[in-house]
Phi, psi and omega in degrees: 000106186252158175216145188218150177204167182233137179273183186294341180263005179087006174285150185239138172240141182231120174253150186196166173270152168231146179197141177200182179294341180245356181233118177292153182309119186225174180242134178222168183214144173216183181185185181211149173279155179299333182269000180290154175301146180302149175078015181235153170239097190277337184293139177297134181298131182249134175273115178277316178207129179263124178291157181228012180206143176283348180053035176088320188231356181058033184275166178280165171289164185265338189227145174204158180205143174230124181225154177260132181296123181290345182290313181246348180070008185238328185279125176269136174245120181242138173227139179202174183252146177213173183258124167268187182291341186237341187196169170287138180227158177250135178238137175249128181230149177246145182213141180214134174288137190304325187265003185287135178201152174280344180281156176304137184197179176238162174237157182229127176228140180232130177225148357284165178289337179203146173208157180237138181223162174249121179302139014261025180296151177271161180240107179267141174233131180271132179246133175242123178252109185272157180252130178239123177055042172080012180301130186224018177276152181294145178245119180270129186259148177207163179215143173228163176092358178292153185302142177302134180097345180270166175252156178225120183225141176255136180292328175224130179195118003281173180241133174265120184288150355282141181194182183215164176206165176237124174268124179242122173267113185243184181054038184290344179293344180267001184256165178269148177298147179161178177255127185235145174251117180262135176250113181262133182233151172232128184237133177212197184291340179266001180121196183243135174243141182234150174222143179252139176228159183250140176230120174256120184250126180241146181241344182218156169295146186289157176282169178281134177285163175254125182286140182240324181207141000296150180296151179306129179076011182299141180251165174054041178278147179297161182284351168232077184292160170264115180265136177224155179204165179282149180294138177266140179302133179060034176276134172258312177226168178234154175234131179241140174235138176232132183220168177257011176219151183292343178272358180057040174272316181268075182286136172251346178201135176217105190225136174246136188214207187275209187266000180294146179258024175227141183214133174238121183296150179272000179235157175282132170280159178297135179285158174052043186223140175277126180243155177239142181218156178205160183224141173229147176262153178224157170204178183300343177282348179136179178270135176283176179284155177292147172294165170297130183292153178225160181233158175205164179237129180285159184291158179274122181260162176307134182094349176276151170262151180300156176303134182094349178253154183246136177290131179236125178278104177291321178211140179208132179207134180250013177061032182267345185235043177087200186291319179047049176096349176279140179230158178222155182195185174110171180294128179064027187300128177230012179301128180197160175296145183219150173247003184295316176223132176223147173277321174209163180070211185246345187227152168223178171253139186223142172232136177290156171250091188276168175270047179205164181291129175214155175219088192257129190234128176243120190244134179282163169290165177298138181230123179276117179270127182288156175261149175072021180231040180280165359285137174269132179226145170257123185235141177205155175257136180217150176234117188240132171229086187236140187299120180251178177211169178299119179082004181176211188231149163268309172248152184197169177236146179225167177241133180233162180223145177231140178246007182229041175071022178092006178294320176223154183230145177237129178289134175275124184231177176299146009269010181291338178279096192282327186239342188219080182292160177299153182277342179150177183285150175282138181304141178274000174263167172071016165070026176291129180299341180263016185309131177088346180274145172293139186209167171271143175196181178103194187233074177301151181282340185204184178293142178249138176263110180262127179239125189239131178281119178238026178303328183296345183250014180303139179084000181246159173264124188233165168229147178250146181227122170270130187229121178251126177242136180231161180250198189267006189258264191264155176252151177221178186296323176113205192232129176247138177235136180209159172049067180274140182210142167248124185241135173245171179233123185238139175266357179280136178288157176291324179211140179209135175205110179266009179059036183266347185257003173081000181251132175237030184298331182273355183259149177221145177269185182293336183238034179119196184294144177292000000 
């Protein structure tokens, strides 16, 4: 809840709430001078009141107001709501820009607020001297803090407002590299106003940084690793590249950012994959050389095959061509092909979650699981909207497996559920056939990829059964299943021929048999 107002000189103040998972609802304020570039809020953010309680929901206050005091036309009065430890409270705060006055005066603005140059280039800063209430006396300009050995000259000095001038810092080739704070002042009959700007001076292209983490050849790294390196001399910004090949042809990330020597990617890297990375520093003098490249391997996630092994789909079906061996049965059975929600293609399988007792079963065809090709996983995508409760489920879905043609079934439970554990036990009230069993339920925002460890059944022929149980109370949209797959991992190549047996009968050249 924000509120905004403008004082007599055209300066703006903005008050507002802030709230997040780590910040309780609080009040803050910022603003801009009339002479600031459009689209900016240059004033440092001020904390008016810091909240100390989430008040149950971490919500914002409902009311706020920003007004300008009619007595001086400069003082902003802001009121808003925030959370104390026990209740919602209202805070009133006052704010005034230092140079604001109803009397004739001048204003001073300097742009840019910061710039970086490579010696011997000059550094120009634009000055705007504003007129307030007809002020017309000359403003004498001065600057301090420029690098030793440099010159400082104003294109116009003094300036009669409204007017402008350009401050040029020259002869930078005689100065040392570094970060400097320049204080620009304007003095007239109403006093002196000052503004600070930053100048970063570079004399050489930066050196190459030394990579520190992940360590060379590091294994089991997270899919968003923290990269660190030593600071390079005269670095202004850094550029990082990450690739899946040592030649950096297959780039997965190429990012240029600030001066920090730590970087965490905003995207997930591929799991169970060897990556190569390097860093270069840049400044206005040019880009430095790349660091020596380093490699690391990301950790193996559920569903991955070990390095050197190839994923093999033992069974795969997306429900696009009818039942294809899948069957359904049970009390209140509603399993059927659906186009309402799909993970891919045009069809999924769906069962309703009714306001009545049901025990609906969807059974796969027999699938022969290979031996010696682990890890073996059963993978499927599902979208569930099943009635839940605090700590568990009223209605729910479970996964079962049979090794004897469906004569008996065993529920698959943790730790075999590698990515999507059950949400909790089904209520023992209201006659749900799955009462007491751990199950999936609730309202996921999107499709979930469930990966299940079935290594214990290697070498056997199995069937999988999705089972939805409901009670006598509320109805929900139900359960969708799509893109079912059984995956093995094989170290055997798809094709291999080392030409050791003397036969090339299977090979052909461009113009016939070799």
